Tab-separated table of C-alpha atoms in Angstrom:
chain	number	residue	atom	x	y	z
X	1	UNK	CA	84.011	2.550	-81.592
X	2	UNK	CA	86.266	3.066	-84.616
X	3	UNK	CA	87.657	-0.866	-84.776
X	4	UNK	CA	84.000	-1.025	-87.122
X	5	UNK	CA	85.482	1.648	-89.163
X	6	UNK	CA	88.800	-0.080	-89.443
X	7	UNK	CA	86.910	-3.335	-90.445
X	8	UNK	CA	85.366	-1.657	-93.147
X	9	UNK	CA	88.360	0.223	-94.278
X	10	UNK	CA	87.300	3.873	-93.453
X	11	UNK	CA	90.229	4.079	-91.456
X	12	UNK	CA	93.690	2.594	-91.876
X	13	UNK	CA	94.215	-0.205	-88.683
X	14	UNK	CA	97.478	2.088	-88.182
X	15	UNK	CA	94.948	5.234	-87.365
X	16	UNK	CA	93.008	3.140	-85.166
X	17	UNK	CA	95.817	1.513	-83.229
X	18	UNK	CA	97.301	4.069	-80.603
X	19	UNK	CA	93.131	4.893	-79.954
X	20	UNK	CA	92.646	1.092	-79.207
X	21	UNK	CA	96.143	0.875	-76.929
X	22	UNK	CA	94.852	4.413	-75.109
X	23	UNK	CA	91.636	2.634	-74.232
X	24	UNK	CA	93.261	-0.352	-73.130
X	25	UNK	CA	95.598	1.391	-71.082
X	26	UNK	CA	92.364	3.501	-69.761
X	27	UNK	CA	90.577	0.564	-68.856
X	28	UNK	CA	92.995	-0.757	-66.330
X	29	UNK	CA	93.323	2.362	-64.699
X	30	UNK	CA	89.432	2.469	-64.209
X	31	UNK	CA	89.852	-1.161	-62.783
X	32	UNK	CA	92.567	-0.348	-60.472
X	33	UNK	CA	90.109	2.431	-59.420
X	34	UNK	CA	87.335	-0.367	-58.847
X	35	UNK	CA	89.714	-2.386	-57.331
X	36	UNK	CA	90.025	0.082	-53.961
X	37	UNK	CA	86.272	0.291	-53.614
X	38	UNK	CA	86.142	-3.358	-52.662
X	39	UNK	CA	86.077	-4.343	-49.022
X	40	UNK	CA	86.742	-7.864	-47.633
X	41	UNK	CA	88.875	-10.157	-47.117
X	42	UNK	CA	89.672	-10.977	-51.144
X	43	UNK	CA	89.992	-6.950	-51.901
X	44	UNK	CA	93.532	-7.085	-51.475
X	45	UNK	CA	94.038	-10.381	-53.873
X	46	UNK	CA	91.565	-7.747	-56.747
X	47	UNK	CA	93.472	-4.622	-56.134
X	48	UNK	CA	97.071	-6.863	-56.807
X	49	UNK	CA	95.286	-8.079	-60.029
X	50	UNK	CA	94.064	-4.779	-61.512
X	51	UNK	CA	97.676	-3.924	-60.488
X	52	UNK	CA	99.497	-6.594	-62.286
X	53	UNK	CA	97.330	-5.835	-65.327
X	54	UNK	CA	98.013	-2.417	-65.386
X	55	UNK	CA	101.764	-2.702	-65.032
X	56	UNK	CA	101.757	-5.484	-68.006
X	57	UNK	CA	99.931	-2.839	-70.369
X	58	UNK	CA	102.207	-0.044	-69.614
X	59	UNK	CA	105.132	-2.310	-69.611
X	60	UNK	CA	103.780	-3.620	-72.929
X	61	UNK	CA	103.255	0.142	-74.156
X	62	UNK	CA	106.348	1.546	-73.307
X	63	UNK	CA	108.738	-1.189	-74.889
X	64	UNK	CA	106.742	-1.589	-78.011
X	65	UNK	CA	107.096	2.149	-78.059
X	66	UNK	CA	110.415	2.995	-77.183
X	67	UNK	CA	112.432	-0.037	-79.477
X	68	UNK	CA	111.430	1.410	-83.102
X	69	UNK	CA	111.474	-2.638	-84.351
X	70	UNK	CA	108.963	-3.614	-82.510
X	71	UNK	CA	106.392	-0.932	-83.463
X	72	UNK	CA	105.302	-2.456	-86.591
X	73	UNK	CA	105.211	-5.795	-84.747
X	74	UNK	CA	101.423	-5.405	-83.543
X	75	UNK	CA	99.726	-4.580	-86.717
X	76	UNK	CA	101.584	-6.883	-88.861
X	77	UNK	CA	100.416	-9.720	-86.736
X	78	UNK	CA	96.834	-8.447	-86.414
X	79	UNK	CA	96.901	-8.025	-90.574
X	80	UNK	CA	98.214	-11.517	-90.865
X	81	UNK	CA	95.286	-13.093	-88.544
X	82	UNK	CA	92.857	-11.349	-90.466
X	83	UNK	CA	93.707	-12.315	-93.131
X	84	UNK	CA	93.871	-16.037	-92.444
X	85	UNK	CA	90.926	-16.073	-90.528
X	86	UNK	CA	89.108	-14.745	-93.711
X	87	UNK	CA	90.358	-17.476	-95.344
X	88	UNK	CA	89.847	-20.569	-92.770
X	89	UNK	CA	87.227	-19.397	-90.295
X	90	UNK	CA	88.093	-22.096	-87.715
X	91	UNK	CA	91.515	-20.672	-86.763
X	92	UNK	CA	89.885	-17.592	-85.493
X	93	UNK	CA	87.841	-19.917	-83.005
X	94	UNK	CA	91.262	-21.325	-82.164
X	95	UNK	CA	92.519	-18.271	-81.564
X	96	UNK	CA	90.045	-17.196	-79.325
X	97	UNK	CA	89.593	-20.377	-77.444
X	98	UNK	CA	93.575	-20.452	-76.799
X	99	UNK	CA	94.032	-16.985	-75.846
X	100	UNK	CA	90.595	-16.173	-74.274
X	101	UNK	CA	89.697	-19.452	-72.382
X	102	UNK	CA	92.909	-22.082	-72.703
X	103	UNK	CA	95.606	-19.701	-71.796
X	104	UNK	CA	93.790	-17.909	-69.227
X	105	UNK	CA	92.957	-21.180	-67.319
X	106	UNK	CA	96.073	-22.586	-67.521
X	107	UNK	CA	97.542	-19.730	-65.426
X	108	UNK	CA	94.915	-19.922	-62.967
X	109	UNK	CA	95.649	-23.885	-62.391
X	110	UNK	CA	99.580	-22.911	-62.247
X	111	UNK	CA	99.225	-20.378	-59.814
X	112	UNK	CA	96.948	-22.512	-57.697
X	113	UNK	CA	99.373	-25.110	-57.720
X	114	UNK	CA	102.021	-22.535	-56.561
């Protein structure tokens, strides 16, 4: 809800940034709560998923956090990508099709393999 108000520069993206991690963070532990309702033989393989991801995002919370160089490290990337996709719309669609689709296969093809 407030990354609109952030986009129009109500707020700062530094005011909406720990609200966007805290969500984050919330959302795995609702998956990891999903994750035990399921029943059958590819429950287990879910529930170790919604635990990986929720040990990445609080691994990934607490050393941004704790190592005061890297807490500027998030938003000066996120500033820098807006600001070249503003200026060259097709690297956004890059970025998305590396990161949401490219990436995302390419570990599910290695870990098939392994």
């Amino acid at each position: 809800m407030l990354v609109p108000f952030a986009g129009t520069g109500i707020l700062t993206p530094a005011q909406v940034y720990p609200a966007v991690v805290g969500s984050n963070l919330g959302t795995t532990f609702t998956v990891v709560f999903a994750a035990f309702a399921g029943v059958g033989q590819d429950a287990k393989i879910g529930l170790q998923a919604a635990f990986v991801h929720l040990i990445y995002n609080l691994f990934a919370i607490v050393v941004i956090y704790v190592i005061p160089l890297l807490r500027p490290v998030p938003l000066f990337c996120a500033g820098n990508l807006a600001r070249i996709a503003s200026e060259r719309r097709w690297v956004l669609a890059v970025y998305l099709g590396t990161v949401c689709v490219a990436l995302p296969a390419l570990v599910i093809v290695l870990v098939g393999v392994f």
